[in-house]
mmCIF file of C-alpha atoms and ligand atoms in Angstrom:
data_model
loop_
_atom_site.group_PDB
_atom_site.id
_atom_site.type_symbol
_atom_site.label_atom_id
_atom_site.label_comp_id
_atom_site.label_asym_id
_atom_site.label_seq_id
_atom_site.Cartn_x
_atom_site.Cartn_y
_atom_site.Cartn_z
ATOM 1 C CA MET L 1 -0.042 0.027 -0.078
ATOM 2 C CA MET L 2 1.188 3.688 -0.336
ATOM 3 C CA ALA L 3 2.881 5.042 2.462
ATOM 4 C CA ASP L 4 1.189 8.096 4.179
ATOM 5 C CA TRP L 5 3.991 10.526 3.389
ATOM 6 C CA LEU L 6 3.713 9.798 -0.170
ATOM 7 C CA THR L 7 0.179 11.647 -0.365
ATOM 8 C CA SER L 8 0.909 14.177 2.269
ATOM 9 C CA ALA L 9 4.547 15.191 2.727
ATOM 10 C CA PRO L 10 7.149 16.749 0.157
ATOM 11 C CA HIS L 11 9.245 14.065 -1.434
ATOM 12 C CA ARG L 12 11.185 13.395 -4.453
ATOM 13 C CA ARG L 13 10.293 10.477 -6.882
ATOM 14 C CA TYR L 14 12.773 8.689 -9.251
ATOM 15 C CA ASN L 15 12.141 7.844 -13.025
ATOM 16 C CA PRO L 16 13.897 4.793 -13.765
ATOM 17 C CA LEU L 17 13.522 5.545 -17.545
ATOM 18 C CA THR L 18 15.393 8.757 -17.439
ATOM 19 C CA GLY L 19 17.299 8.393 -14.076
ATOM 20 C CA GLU L 20 15.932 11.820 -13.471
ATOM 21 C CA TRP L 21 13.933 13.050 -10.281
ATOM 22 C CA VAL L 22 10.694 14.883 -9.876
ATOM 23 C CA GLN L 23 9.735 16.907 -6.712
ATOM 24 C CA VAL L 24 6.209 16.200 -5.610
ATOM 25 C CA SER L 25 4.613 18.585 -3.085
ATOM 26 C CA PRO L 26 1.014 17.119 -2.213
ATOM 27 C CA GLN L 27 0.626 19.750 0.677
ATOM 28 C CA ARG L 28 0.407 22.273 -1.810
ATOM 29 C CA THR L 29 -2.802 21.418 -3.427
ATOM 30 C CA GLN L 30 -5.051 23.805 -1.706
ATOM 31 C CA ARG L 31 -2.998 26.994 -2.525
ATOM 32 C CA PRO L 32 -4.761 29.726 -4.516
ATOM 33 C CA TRP L 33 -4.330 30.284 -8.109
ATOM 34 C CA GLN L 34 -4.405 33.733 -9.957
ATOM 35 C CA GLY L 35 -2.149 32.716 -12.579
ATOM 36 C CA GLN L 36 -2.689 32.729 -16.367
ATOM 37 C CA VAL L 37 -5.897 31.714 -17.830
ATOM 38 C CA GLU L 38 -5.812 30.487 -21.828
ATOM 39 C CA ASP L 39 -8.467 30.900 -24.015
ATOM 40 C CA ARG L 40 -10.900 28.125 -24.631
ATOM 41 C CA PRO L 41 -10.272 26.322 -27.879
ATOM 42 C CA PRO L 42 -13.222 26.578 -30.464
ATOM 43 C CA ALA L 43 -15.766 23.792 -29.602
ATOM 44 C CA GLN L 44 -17.011 22.993 -33.125
ATOM 45 C CA LEU L 45 -15.308 22.296 -36.421
ATOM 46 C CA PRO L 46 -16.766 21.821 -39.938
ATOM 47 C CA THR L 47 -16.127 18.446 -41.135
ATOM 48 C CA TYR L 48 -14.384 19.889 -44.205
ATOM 49 C CA ASP L 49 -12.479 23.050 -44.231
ATOM 50 C CA PRO L 50 -11.450 24.593 -47.654
ATOM 51 C CA GLN L 51 -8.517 26.512 -46.027
ATOM 52 C CA CYS L 52 -7.173 23.413 -44.096
ATOM 53 C CA TYR L 53 -3.994 22.185 -45.888
ATOM 54 C CA LEU L 54 -4.637 18.479 -44.501
ATOM 55 C CA CYS L 55 -8.307 18.086 -45.767
ATOM 56 C CA PRO L 56 -8.526 15.753 -49.016
ATOM 57 C CA GLY L 57 -8.261 17.544 -52.519
ATOM 58 C CA ASN L 58 -6.765 20.760 -50.687
ATOM 59 C CA ALA L 59 -3.519 22.512 -51.924
ATOM 60 C CA ARG L 60 -0.863 22.557 -49.405
ATOM 61 C CA ALA L 61 1.600 25.260 -48.600
ATOM 62 C CA GLY L 62 4.312 23.630 -50.596
ATOM 63 C CA GLY L 63 2.063 23.762 -53.755
ATOM 64 C CA ALA L 64 1.414 19.857 -53.793
ATOM 65 C CA ARG L 65 -2.410 18.909 -53.633
ATOM 66 C CA ASN L 66 -3.700 16.101 -51.297
ATOM 67 C CA PRO L 67 -5.540 13.225 -52.852
ATOM 68 C CA ASP L 68 -9.146 12.473 -52.266
ATOM 69 C CA TYR L 69 -8.012 10.165 -49.438
ATOM 70 C CA ALA L 70 -10.645 8.109 -47.481
ATOM 71 C CA HIS L 71 -8.744 6.868 -44.314
ATOM 72 C CA THR L 72 -5.056 7.853 -43.651
ATOM 73 C CA PHE L 73 -2.843 10.119 -45.950
ATOM 74 C CA VAL L 74 1.019 10.127 -45.171
ATOM 75 C CA PHE L 75 3.358 12.819 -46.930
ATOM 76 C CA ASP L 76 6.524 14.353 -46.823
ATOM 77 C CA ASN L 77 6.664 17.264 -44.553
ATOM 78 C CA ASP L 78 6.687 20.380 -46.925
ATOM 79 C CA PHE L 79 8.948 22.071 -44.288
ATOM 80 C CA PRO L 80 11.157 19.347 -42.906
ATOM 81 C CA ALA L 81 13.230 19.997 -39.654
ATOM 82 C CA LEU L 82 15.715 17.418 -41.240
ATOM 83 C CA LEU L 83 16.971 16.631 -44.850
ATOM 84 C CA PRO L 84 18.055 13.324 -45.957
ATOM 85 C CA ASP L 85 20.959 14.800 -48.023
ATOM 86 C CA ALA L 86 22.315 17.685 -45.422
ATOM 87 C CA ASP L 87 25.997 18.380 -46.324
ATOM 88 C CA PRO L 88 28.406 16.296 -43.874
ATOM 89 C CA GLY L 89 30.053 18.525 -41.142
ATOM 90 C CA ALA L 90 31.585 18.184 -37.611
ATOM 91 C CA LEU L 91 32.937 20.762 -35.349
ATOM 92 C CA ASP L 92 34.804 20.218 -32.272
ATOM 93 C CA VAL L 93 36.863 23.100 -30.775
ATOM 94 C CA GLY L 94 37.969 21.669 -27.455
ATOM 95 C CA GLY L 95 34.971 19.829 -26.534
ATOM 96 C CA LEU L 96 33.320 23.070 -25.938
ATOM 97 C CA LEU L 97 31.860 24.099 -29.419
ATOM 98 C CA MET L 98 30.642 20.860 -30.786
ATOM 99 C CA ALA L 99 28.182 20.501 -33.596
ATOM 100 C CA ARG L 100 27.497 17.548 -36.307
ATOM 101 C CA ALA L 101 25.612 17.355 -39.488
ATOM 102 C CA GLU L 102 22.215 15.595 -38.862
ATOM 103 C CA ARG L 103 20.543 13.873 -41.766
ATOM 104 C CA GLY L 104 16.757 12.506 -41.370
ATOM 105 C CA ARG L 105 13.221 12.554 -43.046
ATOM 106 C CA CYS L 106 10.018 14.274 -41.669
ATOM 107 C CA ARG L 107 6.675 12.784 -42.648
ATOM 108 C CA VAL L 108 3.070 13.764 -41.888
ATOM 109 C CA VAL L 109 0.307 11.408 -40.983
ATOM 110 C CA CYS L 110 -3.237 12.517 -41.381
ATOM 111 C CA PHE L 111 -5.404 10.211 -39.175
ATOM 112 C CA SER L 112 -8.928 10.647 -41.303
ATOM 113 C CA PRO L 113 -10.158 12.654 -44.162
ATOM 114 C CA ARG L 114 -12.797 14.393 -41.672
ATOM 115 C CA HIS L 115 -11.363 17.801 -40.280
ATOM 116 C CA ASP L 116 -13.185 17.593 -37.176
ATOM 117 C CA MET L 117 -12.445 13.813 -36.300
ATOM 118 C CA THR L 118 -10.639 12.966 -33.035
ATOM 119 C CA LEU L 119 -9.128 9.739 -31.766
ATOM 120 C CA PRO L 120 -11.886 9.210 -29.392
ATOM 121 C CA ASP L 121 -14.514 9.933 -32.165
ATOM 122 C CA MET L 122 -12.958 7.496 -34.599
ATOM 123 C CA ALA L 123 -14.064 3.881 -35.329
ATOM 124 C CA LEU L 124 -11.897 1.198 -33.858
ATOM 125 C CA ASP L 125 -10.764 0.161 -37.065
ATOM 126 C CA ASP L 126 -9.930 3.497 -38.363
ATOM 127 C CA VAL L 127 -7.668 4.242 -35.407
ATOM 128 C CA GLY L 128 -6.231 0.505 -36.327
ATOM 129 C CA ARG L 129 -5.413 2.130 -39.943
ATOM 130 C CA VAL L 130 -3.359 4.869 -38.197
ATOM 131 C CA ILE L 131 -1.501 2.255 -36.034
ATOM 132 C CA ASP L 132 -0.719 0.495 -39.719
ATOM 133 C CA ALA L 133 0.237 3.849 -40.881
ATOM 134 C CA TRP L 134 2.782 4.218 -38.014
ATOM 135 C CA ALA L 135 4.157 0.732 -38.379
ATOM 136 C CA GLN L 136 4.432 0.800 -41.979
ATOM 137 C CA GLU L 137 6.514 4.363 -41.842
ATOM 138 C CA THR L 138 8.506 2.744 -38.816
ATOM 139 C CA GLU L 139 9.245 -0.342 -40.579
ATOM 140 C CA ARG L 140 10.207 1.911 -44.124
ATOM 141 C CA LEU L 141 12.156 4.687 -42.439
ATOM 142 C CA GLY L 142 13.934 2.271 -40.283
ATOM 143 C CA ALA L 143 15.287 0.145 -42.847
ATOM 144 C CA SER L 144 17.355 2.997 -44.213
ATOM 145 C CA PRO L 145 20.839 2.423 -43.086
ATOM 146 C CA LEU L 146 20.919 6.326 -42.541
ATOM 147 C CA LEU L 147 17.928 6.228 -40.253
ATOM 148 C CA ASN L 148 18.846 5.167 -36.709
ATOM 149 C CA HIS L 149 15.568 6.082 -34.760
ATOM 150 C CA VAL L 150 11.999 6.771 -35.946
ATOM 151 C CA GLN L 151 10.035 9.232 -33.481
ATOM 152 C CA ILE L 152 6.196 9.288 -34.151
ATOM 153 C CA PHE L 153 4.597 12.027 -32.148
ATOM 154 C CA GLU L 154 1.109 14.055 -32.118
ATOM 155 C CA ASN L 155 0.972 17.707 -30.969
ATOM 156 C CA ASN L 156 -2.875 17.958 -30.201
ATOM 157 C CA GLY L 157 -4.442 21.581 -29.580
ATOM 158 C CA ALA L 158 -2.996 24.876 -30.274
ATOM 159 C CA MET L 159 -1.751 24.929 -26.683
ATOM 160 C CA MET L 160 0.772 22.383 -27.649
ATOM 161 C CA GLY L 161 1.733 23.985 -30.864
ATOM 162 C CA ALA L 162 -0.232 22.174 -33.330
ATOM 163 C CA SER L 163 -0.718 24.112 -36.300
ATOM 164 C CA ASN L 164 -4.065 22.719 -37.440
ATOM 165 C CA PRO L 165 -6.879 20.929 -35.498
ATOM 166 C CA HIS L 166 -7.286 18.473 -38.547
ATOM 167 C CA PRO L 167 -6.259 15.066 -36.577
ATOM 168 C CA HIS L 168 -2.576 14.360 -37.672
ATOM 169 C CA SER L 169 0.759 13.424 -36.470
ATOM 170 C CA GLN L 170 4.321 13.642 -37.617
ATOM 171 C CA ILE L 171 7.051 11.330 -37.866
ATOM 172 C CA TRP L 172 10.733 12.601 -37.648
ATOM 173 C CA ALA L 173 13.485 10.054 -38.501
ATOM 174 C CA THR L 174 16.803 10.724 -37.620
ATOM 175 C CA GLU L 175 20.581 9.645 -38.130
ATOM 176 C CA SER L 176 21.241 10.207 -34.070
ATOM 177 C CA LEU L 177 19.195 8.806 -31.403
ATOM 178 C CA PRO L 178 17.522 11.970 -29.858
ATOM 179 C CA ASN L 179 18.057 13.001 -25.981
ATOM 180 C CA GLU L 180 15.006 11.179 -24.442
ATOM 181 C CA PRO L 181 15.368 7.924 -26.160
ATOM 182 C CA THR L 182 19.189 7.950 -25.558
ATOM 183 C CA LYS L 183 18.274 8.232 -21.763
ATOM 184 C CA GLU L 184 15.918 5.404 -22.099
ATOM 185 C CA LEU L 185 18.074 3.078 -24.014
ATOM 186 C CA VAL L 186 20.722 3.588 -21.064
ATOM 187 C CA THR L 187 18.458 2.767 -18.458
ATOM 188 C CA GLN L 188 16.717 -0.020 -20.173
ATOM 189 C CA ARG L 189 19.894 -1.671 -21.203
ATOM 190 C CA ASP L 190 21.406 -1.179 -17.937
ATOM 191 C CA TRP L 191 18.335 -2.955 -16.097
ATOM 192 C CA HIS L 192 18.601 -5.758 -18.730
ATOM 193 C CA THR L 193 22.218 -6.313 -18.314
ATOM 194 C CA ARG L 194 22.221 -6.231 -14.379
ATOM 195 C CA ARG L 195 18.781 -7.676 -13.756
ATOM 196 C CA GLY L 196 18.101 -9.986 -16.689
ATOM 197 C CA GLY L 197 14.709 -8.698 -17.493
ATOM 198 C CA CYS L 198 13.043 -5.803 -18.868
ATOM 199 C CA LEU L 199 12.600 -2.476 -16.958
ATOM 200 C CA LEU L 200 8.977 -1.845 -18.220
ATOM 201 C CA CYS L 201 7.799 -5.553 -17.932
ATOM 202 C CA ASP L 202 9.130 -5.335 -14.220
ATOM 203 C CA TYR L 203 7.373 -2.024 -13.703
ATOM 204 C CA LEU L 204 4.042 -3.119 -15.300
ATOM 205 C CA ALA L 205 4.061 -6.151 -13.172
ATOM 206 C CA LEU L 206 4.474 -4.061 -10.111
ATOM 207 C CA GLU L 207 1.765 -1.748 -11.188
ATOM 208 C CA LEU L 208 -0.866 -4.695 -11.719
ATOM 209 C CA GLY L 209 0.317 -6.354 -8.839
ATOM 210 C CA PRO L 210 -1.532 -7.193 -5.555
ATOM 211 C CA GLN L 211 -0.173 -4.142 -3.902
ATOM 212 C CA ALA L 212 -0.980 -1.574 -6.671
ATOM 213 C CA GLY L 213 -3.665 -0.425 -8.927
ATOM 214 C CA ALA L 214 -3.475 2.991 -7.600
ATOM 215 C CA ARG L 215 -2.164 4.451 -10.761
ATOM 216 C CA VAL L 216 -3.664 2.313 -13.590
ATOM 217 C CA VAL L 217 -6.146 4.541 -15.505
ATOM 218 C CA CYS L 218 -7.421 1.747 -17.752
ATOM 219 C CA GLN L 219 -6.407 -1.481 -19.501
ATOM 220 C CA ASN L 220 -7.304 -4.125 -21.850
ATOM 221 C CA ASP L 221 -5.929 -7.604 -22.740
ATOM 222 C CA HIS L 222 -2.763 -6.306 -24.171
ATOM 223 C CA PHE L 223 -2.160 -2.859 -23.100
ATOM 224 C CA VAL L 224 -2.410 -0.702 -19.961
ATOM 225 C CA ALA L 225 -2.694 3.100 -19.470
ATOM 226 C CA LEU L 226 -1.421 4.577 -16.213
ATOM 227 C CA VAL L 227 0.002 7.726 -14.727
ATOM 228 C CA PRO L 228 3.685 6.849 -13.984
ATOM 229 C CA PHE L 229 4.768 6.930 -10.441
ATOM 230 C CA TRP L 230 7.269 9.378 -11.507
ATOM 231 C CA ALA L 231 4.883 11.604 -13.761
ATOM 232 C CA VAL L 232 5.944 15.109 -14.035
ATOM 233 C CA TRP L 233 2.878 16.724 -15.780
ATOM 234 C CA PRO L 234 -0.445 16.801 -13.823
ATOM 235 C CA PHE L 235 -2.128 14.055 -16.265
ATOM 236 C CA GLU L 236 0.745 12.595 -17.744
ATOM 237 C CA THR L 237 0.182 8.934 -18.841
ATOM 238 C CA MET L 238 2.027 6.023 -20.268
ATOM 239 C CA VAL L 239 0.454 3.431 -22.505
ATOM 240 C CA ILE L 240 2.523 0.090 -21.770
ATOM 241 C CA GLY L 241 2.030 -3.185 -23.881
ATOM 242 C CA ARG L 242 1.786 -6.390 -21.500
ATOM 243 C CA ARG L 243 3.679 -8.296 -24.352
ATOM 244 C CA HIS L 244 7.492 -7.494 -24.496
ATOM 245 C CA THR L 245 7.956 -5.905 -28.087
ATOM 246 C CA GLY L 246 10.146 -2.998 -29.101
ATOM 247 C CA TRP L 247 8.332 -1.527 -31.992
ATOM 248 C CA LEU L 248 4.944 -0.898 -33.599
ATOM 249 C CA PRO L 249 5.155 -3.106 -36.689
ATOM 250 C CA ALA L 250 5.274 -6.076 -34.078
ATOM 251 C CA VAL L 251 1.728 -4.798 -32.707
ATOM 252 C CA ALA L 252 0.284 -3.965 -36.048
ATOM 253 C CA GLN L 253 0.895 -7.668 -37.516
ATOM 254 C CA GLU L 254 -1.104 -9.047 -34.585
ATOM 255 C CA PRO L 255 -4.926 -8.280 -35.283
ATOM 256 C CA ALA L 256 -5.752 -8.598 -31.616
ATOM 257 C CA GLU L 257 -2.775 -6.400 -30.424
ATOM 258 C CA ARG L 258 -3.371 -3.890 -32.942
ATOM 259 C CA ALA L 259 -7.190 -3.472 -32.167
ATOM 260 C CA ALA L 260 -6.352 -3.427 -28.225
ATOM 261 C CA LEU L 261 -3.951 -0.449 -29.052
ATOM 262 C CA ALA L 262 -6.609 1.286 -31.060
ATOM 263 C CA ASP L 263 -9.118 0.608 -27.915
ATOM 264 C CA ILE L 264 -6.610 1.939 -25.515
ATOM 265 C CA LEU L 265 -5.785 5.056 -27.303
ATOM 266 C CA ARG L 266 -9.423 5.849 -27.631
ATOM 267 C CA ARG L 267 -10.407 5.251 -24.196
ATOM 268 C CA LEU L 268 -7.800 7.227 -22.677
ATOM 269 C CA THR L 269 -8.381 10.365 -24.946
ATOM 270 C CA ALA L 270 -12.136 10.126 -24.297
ATOM 271 C CA ARG L 271 -11.221 10.229 -20.598
ATOM 272 C CA TYR L 272 -8.682 13.100 -21.335
ATOM 273 C CA ASP L 273 -11.570 15.031 -23.153
ATOM 274 C CA HIS L 274 -13.905 14.953 -20.239
ATOM 275 C CA LEU L 275 -11.674 15.708 -17.636
ATOM 276 C CA PHE L 276 -12.181 19.551 -18.330
ATOM 277 C CA GLY L 277 -14.884 19.248 -21.055
ATOM 278 C CA VAL L 278 -12.782 20.238 -23.857
ATOM 279 C CA ARG L 279 -10.524 18.598 -26.862
ATOM 280 C CA PHE L 280 -7.555 18.101 -24.111
ATOM 281 C CA PRO L 281 -4.454 19.461 -25.552
ATOM 282 C CA TYR L 282 -1.306 17.239 -25.219
ATOM 283 C CA SER L 283 1.810 16.071 -26.988
ATOM 284 C CA MET L 284 2.015 12.427 -27.386
ATOM 285 C CA GLY L 285 4.443 10.012 -28.783
ATOM 286 C CA PHE L 286 5.907 6.403 -29.228
ATOM 287 C CA HIS L 287 9.344 5.250 -27.912
ATOM 288 C CA GLN L 288 10.367 2.433 -30.162
ATOM 289 C CA ARG L 289 13.588 0.666 -30.241
ATOM 290 C CA PRO L 290 16.556 2.367 -32.401
ATOM 291 C CA THR L 291 16.559 1.275 -35.969
ATOM 292 C CA ASP L 292 20.350 0.742 -35.837
ATOM 293 C CA GLY L 293 20.395 -2.661 -37.011
ATOM 294 C CA HIS L 294 20.665 -4.190 -33.535
ATOM 295 C CA SER L 295 17.966 -6.337 -32.089
ATOM 296 C CA HIS L 296 17.632 -4.099 -28.715
ATOM 297 C CA PRO L 297 16.051 -6.795 -26.564
ATOM 298 C CA GLU L 298 16.026 -4.595 -23.679
ATOM 299 C CA TRP L 299 13.534 -2.231 -25.570
ATOM 300 C CA HIS L 300 10.001 -2.213 -24.511
ATOM 301 C CA LEU L 301 7.595 -0.356 -26.748
ATOM 302 C CA HIS L 302 5.607 2.457 -24.974
ATOM 303 C CA ALA L 303 3.849 5.588 -25.550
ATOM 304 C CA HIS L 304 4.062 8.888 -23.494
ATOM 305 C CA PHE L 305 1.131 11.384 -23.136
ATOM 306 C CA TYR L 306 2.056 14.876 -21.789
ATOM 307 C CA PRO L 307 -1.044 17.033 -21.369
ATOM 308 C CA PRO L 308 0.031 20.784 -20.196
ATOM 309 C CA LEU L 309 -3.367 21.168 -18.643
ATOM 310 C CA LEU L 310 -3.551 21.662 -14.736
ATOM 311 C CA ARG L 311 -6.809 22.333 -12.895
ATOM 312 C CA SER L 312 -9.491 23.406 -15.904
ATOM 313 C CA ALA L 313 -9.711 23.858 -19.623
ATOM 314 C CA THR L 314 -8.001 27.208 -19.099
ATOM 315 C CA VAL L 315 -5.261 26.978 -16.489
ATOM 316 C CA ARG L 316 -2.112 25.119 -17.657
ATOM 317 C CA LYS L 317 1.147 23.800 -15.834
ATOM 318 C CA PHE L 318 4.311 25.977 -16.710
ATOM 319 C CA MET L 319 7.605 24.307 -16.569
ATOM 320 C CA VAL L 320 9.420 27.311 -15.073
ATOM 321 C CA GLY L 321 11.468 28.681 -12.015
ATOM 322 C CA PHE L 322 12.677 25.486 -10.046
ATOM 323 C CA GLU L 323 11.666 23.480 -12.649
ATOM 324 C CA LEU L 324 13.865 24.887 -15.453
ATOM 325 C CA LEU L 325 16.624 25.536 -12.923
ATOM 326 C CA GLY L 326 16.319 22.637 -10.645
ATOM 327 C CA ASN L 327 13.944 20.038 -11.512
ATOM 328 C CA PRO L 328 10.427 19.410 -12.383
ATOM 329 C CA GLN L 329 7.932 19.697 -9.663
ATOM 330 C CA ARG L 330 4.125 18.835 -9.196
ATOM 331 C CA ASP L 331 1.548 19.212 -6.462
ATOM 332 C CA ILE L 332 -1.252 16.753 -7.290
ATOM 333 C CA THR L 333 0.196 13.092 -7.032
ATOM 334 C CA ALA L 334 0.109 10.570 -9.635
ATOM 335 C CA GLU L 335 -2.270 8.480 -7.611
ATOM 336 C CA GLU L 336 -4.676 11.565 -7.487
ATOM 337 C CA SER L 337 -4.338 12.150 -11.076
ATOM 338 C CA ALA L 338 -4.995 8.490 -11.834
ATOM 339 C CA ALA L 339 -8.089 8.487 -9.409
ATOM 340 C CA ARG L 340 -9.540 11.343 -11.184
ATOM 341 C CA LEU L 341 -8.926 10.016 -14.737
ATOM 342 C CA ARG L 342 -10.448 6.677 -13.825
ATOM 343 C CA ALA L 343 -13.714 8.338 -12.475
ATOM 344 C CA LEU L 344 -14.229 9.614 -15.797
ATOM 345 C CA PRO L 345 -16.379 7.947 -18.648
ATOM 346 C CA GLU L 346 -14.816 6.359 -21.693
ATOM 347 C CA THR L 347 -17.192 7.400 -24.174
ATOM 348 C CA ARG L 348 -17.009 10.041 -26.853
ATOM 349 C CA PRO L 349 -17.749 13.493 -24.860
ATOM 350 C CA THR L 350 -20.322 15.409 -26.288
ATOM 351 C CA THR L 351 -19.202 18.840 -25.081
ATOM 352 C CA ALA L 352 -15.580 18.726 -26.665
HETATM 353 P P1 LIG D 1 1.882 20.652 -36.271
HETATM 354 O O1 LIG D 1 0.562 20.528 -36.414
HETATM 355 O O2 LIG D 1 2.276 19.440 -35.301
HETATM 356 O O3 LIG D 1 3.036 21.452 -36.428
HETATM 357 O O4 LIG D 1 2.228 19.561 -37.959
HETATM 358 C C1 LIG D 1 1.934 20.049 -39.177
HETATM 359 C C2 LIG D 1 3.264 19.916 -39.900
HETATM 360 O O5 LIG D 1 2.769 19.822 -41.279
HETATM 361 C C3 LIG D 1 4.136 20.813 -39.693
HETATM 362 O O6 LIG D 1 5.293 20.116 -39.325
HETATM 363 C C4 LIG D 1 3.538 20.534 -42.027
HETATM 364 C C5 LIG D 1 4.320 21.603 -41.090
HETATM 365 O O7 LIG D 1 5.863 21.909 -41.427
HETATM 366 N N1 LIG D 1 2.977 21.169 -43.164
HETATM 367 C C6 LIG D 1 3.434 20.736 -44.392
HETATM 368 O O8 LIG D 1 3.891 19.862 -44.691
HETATM 369 N N2 LIG D 1 2.592 21.488 -45.687
HETATM 370 C C7 LIG D 1 1.750 22.229 -45.397
HETATM 371 O O9 LIG D 1 1.015 22.790 -46.445
HETATM 372 C C8 LIG D 1 1.520 23.016 -44.126
HETATM 373 C C9 LIG D 1 2.334 22.303 -43.331
HETATM 374 ZN ZN1 LIG D 2 -8.691 19.586 -42.505
#
């Protein structure tokens, strides 16, 4: 059971995936708030927007025209952050000024032709098609000897920097392993070497064991959505597969697992939308094993959801002050957040 001090006294929690600590201050949850209030996002969207660069048949900013697609649509980002043929270059001035050329590819994945669709609104098999698209892109981009990591992510909502409400995600495939996956590679490899098992298999067993359940939000036969013990963002969650596999292509080829991942994504995002009665903003993404030609038995596929909202549709958490200069801090405990998310319905919200 949870010790009392974990719910009432200031403490630090350790993130075994990153090796970093978060300050938890549950005694502070009653403090008054007079901070910034964000605008509410618009509630109603048209099914088709002639100005949208992702809607079927429309022209994109780069000049290309989208096909009249029926399900998902994947294209090369017209404004890619990475290029496959960047000039080679390396700088190292005394270990102080260091730089390296970085090659890569950027893709955009439209989830649906419907401008107003969201994950919880979509039919199960249509979310399955999104999973297929992510898996195919992972396999195809990862097969390139140049690309050693495939990062799938979705910025949902203007608050998280999404440029367009049309449901879509991005994929950035890079030559180098980015910072976050690098931390997770080191910790998972270390766990595997020293303990012979998998860090996230062991963590999931703990969360589902007889002593636990406090942080689980929802689950099905193949996936579990939970607020990790070490969550930083107020309603941060992870989706973890019960089966040990390193990447989405392995999930997409098992019909039951593909459907189960679609199910858990829909249910989790429906709960999010119910939390404050709005289409809930977040950045989410999958951490998959590196595509560097090694098998990576230590790596356990998982998704992170990082939502910015704190206490209403209009009050967000800022990572400032101590969080920028010391380490992240939260007031509401992971267990409280999980309990609030657990109490919400999983049906599609009518208010969002
Ligand atoms: P975000 O909403 O997460 O920013 O993703 C939209 C991406 O779509 C963004 O990376 C690209 C932007 O570069 N884009 C195109 O590729 N073509 C366009 O016509 C406009 C935007
Ligand atoms: Zn659109």
